Short mmCIF file of C-alpha atoms and ligand atoms in Angstrom, two decimals:
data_model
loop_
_atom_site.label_atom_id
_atom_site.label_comp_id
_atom_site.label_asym_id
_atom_site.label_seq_id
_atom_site.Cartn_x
_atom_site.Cartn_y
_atom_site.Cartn_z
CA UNK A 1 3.41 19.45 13.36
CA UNK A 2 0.14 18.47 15.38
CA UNK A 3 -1.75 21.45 13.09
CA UNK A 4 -1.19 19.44 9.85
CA UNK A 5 -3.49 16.84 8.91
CA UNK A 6 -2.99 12.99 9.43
CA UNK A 7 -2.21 11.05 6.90
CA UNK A 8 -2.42 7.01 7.57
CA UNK A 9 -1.76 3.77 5.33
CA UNK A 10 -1.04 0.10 6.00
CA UNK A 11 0.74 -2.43 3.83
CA UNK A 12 1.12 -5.82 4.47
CA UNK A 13 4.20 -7.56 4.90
CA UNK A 14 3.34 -10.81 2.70
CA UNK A 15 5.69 -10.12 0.14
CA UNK A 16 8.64 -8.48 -1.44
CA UNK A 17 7.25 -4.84 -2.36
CA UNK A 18 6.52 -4.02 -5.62
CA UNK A 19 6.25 -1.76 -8.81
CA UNK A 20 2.66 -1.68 -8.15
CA UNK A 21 2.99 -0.91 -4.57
CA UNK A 22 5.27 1.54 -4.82
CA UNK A 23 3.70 3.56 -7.60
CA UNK A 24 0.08 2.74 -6.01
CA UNK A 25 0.81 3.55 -2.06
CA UNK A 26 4.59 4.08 -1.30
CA UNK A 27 5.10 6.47 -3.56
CA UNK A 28 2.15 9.19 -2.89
CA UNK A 29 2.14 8.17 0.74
CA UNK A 30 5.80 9.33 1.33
CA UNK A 31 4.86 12.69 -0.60
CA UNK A 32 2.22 13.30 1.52
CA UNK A 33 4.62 13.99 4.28
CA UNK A 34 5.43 17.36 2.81
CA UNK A 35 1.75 18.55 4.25
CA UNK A 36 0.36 16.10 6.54
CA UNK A 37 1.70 14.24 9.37
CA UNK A 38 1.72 10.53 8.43
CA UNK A 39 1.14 7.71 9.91
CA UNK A 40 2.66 4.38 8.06
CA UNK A 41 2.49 0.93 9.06
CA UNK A 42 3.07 -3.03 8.15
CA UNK A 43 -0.26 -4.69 8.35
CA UNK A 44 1.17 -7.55 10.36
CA UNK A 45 -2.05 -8.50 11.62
CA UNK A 46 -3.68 -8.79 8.28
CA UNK A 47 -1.26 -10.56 7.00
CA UNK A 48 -1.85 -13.05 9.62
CA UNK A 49 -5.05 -14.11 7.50
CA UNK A 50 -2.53 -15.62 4.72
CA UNK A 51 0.84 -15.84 6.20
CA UNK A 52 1.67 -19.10 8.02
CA UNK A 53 5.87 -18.81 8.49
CA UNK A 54 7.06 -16.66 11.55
CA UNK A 55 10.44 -16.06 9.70
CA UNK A 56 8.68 -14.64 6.79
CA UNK A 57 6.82 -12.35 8.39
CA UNK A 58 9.52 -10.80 10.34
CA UNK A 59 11.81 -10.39 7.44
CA UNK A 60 9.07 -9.16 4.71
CA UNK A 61 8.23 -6.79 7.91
CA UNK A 62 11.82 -5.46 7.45
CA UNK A 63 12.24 -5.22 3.90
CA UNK A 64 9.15 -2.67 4.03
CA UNK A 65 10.93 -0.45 6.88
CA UNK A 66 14.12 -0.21 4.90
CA UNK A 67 11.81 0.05 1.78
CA UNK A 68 10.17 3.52 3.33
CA UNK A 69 13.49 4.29 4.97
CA UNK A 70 15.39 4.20 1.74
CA UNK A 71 12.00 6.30 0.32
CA UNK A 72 12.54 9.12 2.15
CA UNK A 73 10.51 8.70 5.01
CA UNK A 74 11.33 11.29 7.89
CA UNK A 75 11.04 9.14 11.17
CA UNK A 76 11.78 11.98 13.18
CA UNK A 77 8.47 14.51 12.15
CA UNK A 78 6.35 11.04 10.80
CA UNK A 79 5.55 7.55 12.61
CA UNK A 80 6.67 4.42 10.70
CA UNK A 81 5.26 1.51 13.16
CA UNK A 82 4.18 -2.64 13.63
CA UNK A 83 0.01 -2.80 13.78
CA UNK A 84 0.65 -5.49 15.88
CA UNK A 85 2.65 -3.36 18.24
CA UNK A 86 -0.63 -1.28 18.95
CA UNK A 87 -2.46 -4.15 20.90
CA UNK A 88 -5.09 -0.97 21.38
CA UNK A 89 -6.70 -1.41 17.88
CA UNK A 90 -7.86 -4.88 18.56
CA UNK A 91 -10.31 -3.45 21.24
CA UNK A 92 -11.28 -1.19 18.64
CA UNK A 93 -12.29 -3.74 16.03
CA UNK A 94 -14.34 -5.52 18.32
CA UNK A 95 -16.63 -2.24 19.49
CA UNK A 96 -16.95 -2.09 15.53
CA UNK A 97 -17.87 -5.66 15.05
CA UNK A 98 -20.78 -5.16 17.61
CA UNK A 99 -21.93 -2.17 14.81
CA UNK A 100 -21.43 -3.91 11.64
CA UNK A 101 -24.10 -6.50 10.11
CA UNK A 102 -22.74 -9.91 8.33
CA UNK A 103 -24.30 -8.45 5.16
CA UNK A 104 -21.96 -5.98 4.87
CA UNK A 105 -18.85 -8.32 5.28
CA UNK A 106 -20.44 -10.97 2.83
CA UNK A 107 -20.04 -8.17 0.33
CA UNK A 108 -16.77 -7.43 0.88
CA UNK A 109 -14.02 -7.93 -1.76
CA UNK A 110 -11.14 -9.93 0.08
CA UNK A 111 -13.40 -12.24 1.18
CA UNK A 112 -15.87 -12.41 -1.82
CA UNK A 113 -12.09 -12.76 -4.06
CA UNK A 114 -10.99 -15.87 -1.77
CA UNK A 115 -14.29 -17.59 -1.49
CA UNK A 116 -14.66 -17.19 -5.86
CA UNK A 117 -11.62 -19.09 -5.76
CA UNK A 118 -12.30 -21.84 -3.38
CA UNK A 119 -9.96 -20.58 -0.82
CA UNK A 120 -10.31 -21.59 2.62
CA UNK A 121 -12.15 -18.39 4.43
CA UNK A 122 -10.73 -18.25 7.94
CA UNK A 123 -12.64 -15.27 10.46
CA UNK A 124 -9.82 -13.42 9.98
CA UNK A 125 -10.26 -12.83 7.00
CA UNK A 126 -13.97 -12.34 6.21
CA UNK A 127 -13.76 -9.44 9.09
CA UNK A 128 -10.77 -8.24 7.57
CA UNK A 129 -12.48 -4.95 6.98
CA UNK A 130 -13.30 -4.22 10.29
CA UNK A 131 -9.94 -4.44 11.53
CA UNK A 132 -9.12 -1.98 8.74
CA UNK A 133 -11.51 0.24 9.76
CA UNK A 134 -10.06 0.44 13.05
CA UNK A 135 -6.52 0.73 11.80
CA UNK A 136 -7.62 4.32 10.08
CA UNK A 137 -10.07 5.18 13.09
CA UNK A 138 -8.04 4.58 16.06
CA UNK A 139 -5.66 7.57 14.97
CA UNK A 140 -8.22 10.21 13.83
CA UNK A 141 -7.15 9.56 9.94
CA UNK A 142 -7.71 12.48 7.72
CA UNK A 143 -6.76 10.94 4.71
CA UNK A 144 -5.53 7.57 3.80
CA UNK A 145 -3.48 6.99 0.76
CA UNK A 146 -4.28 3.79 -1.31
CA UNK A 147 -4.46 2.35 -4.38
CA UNK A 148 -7.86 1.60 -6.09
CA UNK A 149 -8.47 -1.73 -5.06
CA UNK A 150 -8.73 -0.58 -1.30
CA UNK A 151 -11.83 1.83 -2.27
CA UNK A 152 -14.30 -0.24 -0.85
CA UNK A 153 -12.54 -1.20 2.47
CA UNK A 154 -12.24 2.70 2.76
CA UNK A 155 -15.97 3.26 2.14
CA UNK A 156 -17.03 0.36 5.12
CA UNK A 157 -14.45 2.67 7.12
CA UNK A 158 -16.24 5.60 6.65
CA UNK A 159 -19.95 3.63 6.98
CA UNK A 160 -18.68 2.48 10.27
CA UNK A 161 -17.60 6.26 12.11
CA UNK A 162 -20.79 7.74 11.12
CA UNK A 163 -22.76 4.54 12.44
CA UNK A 164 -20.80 5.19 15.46
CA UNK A 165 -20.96 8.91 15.71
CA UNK A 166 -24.86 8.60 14.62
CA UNK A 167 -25.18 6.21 18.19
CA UNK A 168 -22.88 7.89 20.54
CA UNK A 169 -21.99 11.38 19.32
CA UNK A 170 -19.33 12.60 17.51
CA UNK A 171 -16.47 10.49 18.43
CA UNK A 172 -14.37 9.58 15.31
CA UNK A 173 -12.90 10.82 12.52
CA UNK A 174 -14.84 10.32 9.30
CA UNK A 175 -11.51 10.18 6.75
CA UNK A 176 -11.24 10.38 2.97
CA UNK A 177 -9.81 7.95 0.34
CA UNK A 178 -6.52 9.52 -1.16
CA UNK A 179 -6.40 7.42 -4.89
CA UNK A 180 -4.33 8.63 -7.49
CA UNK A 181 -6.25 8.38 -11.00
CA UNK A 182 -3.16 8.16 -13.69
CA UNK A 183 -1.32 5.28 -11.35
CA UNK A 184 -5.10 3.71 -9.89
CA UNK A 185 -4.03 0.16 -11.03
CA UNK A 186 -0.62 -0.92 -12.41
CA UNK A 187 -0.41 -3.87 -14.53
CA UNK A 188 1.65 -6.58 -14.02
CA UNK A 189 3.95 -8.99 -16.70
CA UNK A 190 0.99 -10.78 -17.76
CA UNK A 191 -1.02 -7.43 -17.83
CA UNK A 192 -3.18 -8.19 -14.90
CA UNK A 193 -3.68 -6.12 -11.46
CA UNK A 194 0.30 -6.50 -10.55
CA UNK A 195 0.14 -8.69 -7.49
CA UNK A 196 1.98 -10.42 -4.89
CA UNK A 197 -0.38 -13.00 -5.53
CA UNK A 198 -0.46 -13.30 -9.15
CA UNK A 199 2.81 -14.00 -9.66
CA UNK A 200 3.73 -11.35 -11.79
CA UNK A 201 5.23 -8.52 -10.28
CA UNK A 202 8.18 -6.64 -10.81
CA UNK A 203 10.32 -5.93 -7.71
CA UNK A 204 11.18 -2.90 -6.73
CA UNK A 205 14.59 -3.05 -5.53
CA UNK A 206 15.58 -5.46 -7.91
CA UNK A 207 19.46 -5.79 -9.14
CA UNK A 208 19.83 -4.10 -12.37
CA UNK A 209 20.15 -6.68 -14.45
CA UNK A 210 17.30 -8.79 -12.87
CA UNK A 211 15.25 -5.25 -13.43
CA UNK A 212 15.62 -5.69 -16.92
CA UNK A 213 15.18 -8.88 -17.43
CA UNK A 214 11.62 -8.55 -15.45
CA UNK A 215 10.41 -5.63 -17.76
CA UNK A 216 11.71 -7.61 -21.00
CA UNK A 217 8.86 -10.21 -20.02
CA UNK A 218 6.28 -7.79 -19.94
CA UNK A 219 3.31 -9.53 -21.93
CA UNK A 220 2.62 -6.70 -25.36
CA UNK A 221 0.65 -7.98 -28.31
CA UNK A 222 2.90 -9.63 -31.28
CA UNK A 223 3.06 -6.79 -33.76
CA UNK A 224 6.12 -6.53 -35.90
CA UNK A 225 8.52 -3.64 -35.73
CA UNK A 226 7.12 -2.09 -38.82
CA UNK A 227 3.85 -1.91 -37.49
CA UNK A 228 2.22 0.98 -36.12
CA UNK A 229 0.79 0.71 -32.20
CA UNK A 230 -0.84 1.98 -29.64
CA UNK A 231 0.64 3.06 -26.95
CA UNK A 232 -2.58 3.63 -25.02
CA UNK A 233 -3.67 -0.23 -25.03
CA UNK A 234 0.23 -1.34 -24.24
CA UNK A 235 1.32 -2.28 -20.61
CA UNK A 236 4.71 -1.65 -21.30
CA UNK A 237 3.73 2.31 -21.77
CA UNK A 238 1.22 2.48 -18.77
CA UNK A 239 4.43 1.60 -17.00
CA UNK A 240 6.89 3.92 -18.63
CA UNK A 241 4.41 6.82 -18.19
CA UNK A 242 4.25 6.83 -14.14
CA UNK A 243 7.91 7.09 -14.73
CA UNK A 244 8.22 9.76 -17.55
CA UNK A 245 7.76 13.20 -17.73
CA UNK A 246 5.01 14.65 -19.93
CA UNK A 247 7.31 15.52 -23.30
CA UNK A 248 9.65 11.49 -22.83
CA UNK A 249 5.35 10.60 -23.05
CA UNK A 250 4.77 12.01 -25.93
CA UNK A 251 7.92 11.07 -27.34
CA UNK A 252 7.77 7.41 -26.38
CA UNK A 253 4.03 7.82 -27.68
CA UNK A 254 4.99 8.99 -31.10
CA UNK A 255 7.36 5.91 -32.22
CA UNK A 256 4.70 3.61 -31.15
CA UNK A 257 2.23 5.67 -33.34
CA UNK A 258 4.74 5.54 -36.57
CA UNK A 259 5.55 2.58 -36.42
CA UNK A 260 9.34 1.04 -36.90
CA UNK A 261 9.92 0.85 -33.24
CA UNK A 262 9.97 -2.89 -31.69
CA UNK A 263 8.74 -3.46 -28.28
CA UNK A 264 12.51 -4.31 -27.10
CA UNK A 265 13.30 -0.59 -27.92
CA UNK A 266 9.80 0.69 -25.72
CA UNK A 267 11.09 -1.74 -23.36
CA UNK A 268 14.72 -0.69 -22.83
CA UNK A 269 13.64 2.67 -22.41
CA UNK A 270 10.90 1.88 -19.96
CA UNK A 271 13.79 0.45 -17.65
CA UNK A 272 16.14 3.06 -18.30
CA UNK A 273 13.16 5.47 -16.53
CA UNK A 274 12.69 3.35 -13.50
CA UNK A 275 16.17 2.50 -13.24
CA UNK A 276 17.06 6.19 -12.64
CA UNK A 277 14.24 7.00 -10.82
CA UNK A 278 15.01 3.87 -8.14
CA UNK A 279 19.00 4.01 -8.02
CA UNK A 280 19.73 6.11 -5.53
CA UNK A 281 16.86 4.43 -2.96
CA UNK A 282 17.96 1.43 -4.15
CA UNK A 283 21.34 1.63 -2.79
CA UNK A 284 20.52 2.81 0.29
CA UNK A 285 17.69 -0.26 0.84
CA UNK A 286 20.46 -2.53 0.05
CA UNK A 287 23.29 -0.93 2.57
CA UNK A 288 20.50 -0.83 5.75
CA UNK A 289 18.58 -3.81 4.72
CA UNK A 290 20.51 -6.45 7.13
CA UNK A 291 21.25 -3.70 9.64
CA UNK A 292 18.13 -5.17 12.17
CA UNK A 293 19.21 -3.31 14.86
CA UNK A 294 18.65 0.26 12.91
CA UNK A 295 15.49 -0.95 11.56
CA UNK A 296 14.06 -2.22 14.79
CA UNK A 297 15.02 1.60 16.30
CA UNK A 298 12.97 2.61 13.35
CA UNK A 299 9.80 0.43 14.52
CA UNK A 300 10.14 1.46 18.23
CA UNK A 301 10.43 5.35 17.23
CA UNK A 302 6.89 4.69 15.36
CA UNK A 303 5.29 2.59 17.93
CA UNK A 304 5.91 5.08 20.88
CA UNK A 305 4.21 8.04 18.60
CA UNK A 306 1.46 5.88 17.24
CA UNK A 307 0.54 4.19 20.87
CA UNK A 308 -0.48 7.19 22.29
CA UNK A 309 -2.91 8.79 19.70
CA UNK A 310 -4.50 5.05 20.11
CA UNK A 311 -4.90 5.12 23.61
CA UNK A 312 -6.60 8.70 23.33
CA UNK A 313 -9.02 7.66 21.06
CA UNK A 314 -9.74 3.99 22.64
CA UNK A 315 -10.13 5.70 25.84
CA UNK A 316 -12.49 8.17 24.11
CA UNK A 317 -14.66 5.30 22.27
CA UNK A 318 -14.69 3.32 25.53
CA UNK A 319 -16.47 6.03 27.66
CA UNK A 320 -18.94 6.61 25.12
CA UNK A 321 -20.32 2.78 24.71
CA UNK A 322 -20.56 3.07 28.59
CA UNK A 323 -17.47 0.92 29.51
P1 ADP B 414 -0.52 -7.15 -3.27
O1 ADP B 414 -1.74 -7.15 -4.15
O2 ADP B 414 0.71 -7.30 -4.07
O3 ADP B 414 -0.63 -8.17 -2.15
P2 ADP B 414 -1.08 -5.23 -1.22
O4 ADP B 414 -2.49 -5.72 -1.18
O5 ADP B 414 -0.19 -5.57 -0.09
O6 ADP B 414 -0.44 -5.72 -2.58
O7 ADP B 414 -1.10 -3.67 -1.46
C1 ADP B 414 -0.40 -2.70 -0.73
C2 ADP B 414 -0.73 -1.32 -1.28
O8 ADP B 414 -0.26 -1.22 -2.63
C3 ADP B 414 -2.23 -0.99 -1.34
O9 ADP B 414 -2.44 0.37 -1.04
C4 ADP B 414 -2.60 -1.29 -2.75
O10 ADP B 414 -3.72 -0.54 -3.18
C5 ADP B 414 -1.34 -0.90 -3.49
N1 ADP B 414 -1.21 -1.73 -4.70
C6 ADP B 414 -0.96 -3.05 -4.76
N2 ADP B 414 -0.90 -3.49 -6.04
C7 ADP B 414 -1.12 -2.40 -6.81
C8 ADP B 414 -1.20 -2.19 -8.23
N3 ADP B 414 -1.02 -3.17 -9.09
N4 ADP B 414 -1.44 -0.94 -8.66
C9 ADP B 414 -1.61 0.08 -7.80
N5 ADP B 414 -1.56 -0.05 -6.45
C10 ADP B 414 -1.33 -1.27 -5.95
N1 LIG B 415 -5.82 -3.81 3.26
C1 LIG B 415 -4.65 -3.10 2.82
C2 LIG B 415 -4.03 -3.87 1.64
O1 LIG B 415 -4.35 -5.00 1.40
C3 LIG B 415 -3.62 -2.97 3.92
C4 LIG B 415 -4.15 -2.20 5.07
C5 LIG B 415 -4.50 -2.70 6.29
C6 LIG B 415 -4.44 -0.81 5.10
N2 LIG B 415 -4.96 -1.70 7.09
C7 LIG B 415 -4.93 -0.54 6.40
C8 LIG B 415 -4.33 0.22 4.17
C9 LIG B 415 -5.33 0.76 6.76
C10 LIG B 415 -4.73 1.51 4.54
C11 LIG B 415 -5.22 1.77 5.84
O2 LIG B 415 -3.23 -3.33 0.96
#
């Protein structure tokens, strides 16, 4: 197991997960388990930046366990943990603060995104990077699974172990961006980046019926049924295809392109597609979901694993700044 490569993501715990997380992070990041040993956890500290309500945090904190748990995740062979449960990778941030300029963090996206729209910018926040940095370096990351809009936090990471190694010898792993191309950014209902914070996601354990529903409101343009379309500019079909095989594509693609299908039809048979894909993991999330005590096993599994790979390399970083 220790042979295979490490594979390491984070997702915060500021919301219910989904379509976009799942087909963005969850999704290839439980995959990758089949040749790396990965390293999954809830971003609890990040989401500190945002989150104000204890309660929420705990229980969003638990939906994303059973979430991964009802994926597939193996937490027997893989570590599913709490950031905040590795106290270790605090230390770490600030030995990477001391190498990283203010420029670099006033070109940062989160921040940059908040300040644009008059947000409050706490500290937290506008070093938010750094911490992420040290959430990928403090376990000698290979690879770390995202979607697209965590490119840039993964090329500071990078910037920041080869500053590091460049001053004090090799000493951390330099890791790689793992972004899938056909799923880079899933829209939402309104045909934005689907977001927790744009109001316009589509859960991914939803009830049937409220699974439906969500996909029905999926913004398309207003041609009639006669009309011909295009399946390529149509939100509805970006969505069906991370579901579909290649020939229910092509399919799907040619009654847009004669025309006579309505967007209720594309629709229905988008949600058929997810609905089968998610059934089975649906169930399961819904049966462990309250069970705290089995989730909470879960987290403590994780933490154990994760803790000591931190302490290795924290040890490691301290003796080379001369501490
Ligand atoms: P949100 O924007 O809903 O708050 P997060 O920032 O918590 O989502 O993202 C968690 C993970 O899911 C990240 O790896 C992110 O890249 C991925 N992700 C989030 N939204 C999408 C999307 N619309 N398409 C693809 N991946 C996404
Ligand atoms: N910033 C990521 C997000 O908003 C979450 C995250 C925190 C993360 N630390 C990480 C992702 C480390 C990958 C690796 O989605």
């Amino acid at each position: 197991m220790t042979l295979k490569k490490r594979s390491l993501s984070g997702i915060k715990p500021t919301g219910t997960p989904h379509l976009g997380n799942y087909l963005g992070m969850i999704k290839p990041a439980i995959k990758m388990q089949e040749t790396h040993q990965t390293f999954y956890f809830i971003a609890d500290y990040h989401a500190l930046t945002s989150i104000r309500e204890p309660e929420s945090l705990k229980e969003h904190s638990y939906d994303l366990t059973a979430t991964f748990a009802s994926l597939g995740m193996d937490f027997e062979e893989h570590a599913f943990f709490r950031q905040s449960d590795i106290p270790e990778v605090t230390e770490l941030t600030w030995f990477l603060a001391c190498l990283t300029s203010k420029g670099l963090m006033e070109r940062a996206h989160a921040f940059k995104d908040a300040q644009s729209k008059g947000q409050d910018v706490n500290m937290g926040l506008f070093s938010y990077p750094i911490l992420m940095a040290a959430d990928i370096l403090i376990y000698d990351s290979h690879v770390v699974p995202v979607g697209k809009d965590q490119k840039q936090h993964l090329e500071i990471t990078r910037d920041l172990a080869l500053r590091f190694n460049h001053l004090y010898g090799e000493t951390l792993v330099v890791p790689e961006a793992i972004i899938e191309d056909q799923v880079a950014v899933i829209p939402g209902l309104d045909g934005q980046k689907m977001s927790k914070s744009y109001n316009n996601v589509i859960p991914l354990f939803a009830p049937e019926k409220q699974l439906r529903k969500a996909i029905m409101k999926i913004e398309t343009d207003s041609k009639t049924v006669e009309e011909v379309k295009d399946p390529e500019s149509c939100n509805v079909f970006q969505l069906f295809q991370c579901f579909a095989d290649q020939s229910a594509q092509q399919d799907l693609a040619e009654q847009y392109r004669a025309g006579g299908m309505g967007y209720g039809t594309a629709k229905q048979i988008c949600f058929e597609a997810i609905r089968d894909e998610l059934k089975d993991a649906s169930e399961h999330y819904h049966q462990i979901r309250g069970d705290r005590a089995h989730l909470e096993g879960i987290l403590e599994g994780g933490k154990d694993k994760a803790r000591k790979v931190a302490r290795d390399v924290v040890d490691r970083v301290r003796n080379k700044v001369g501490l």
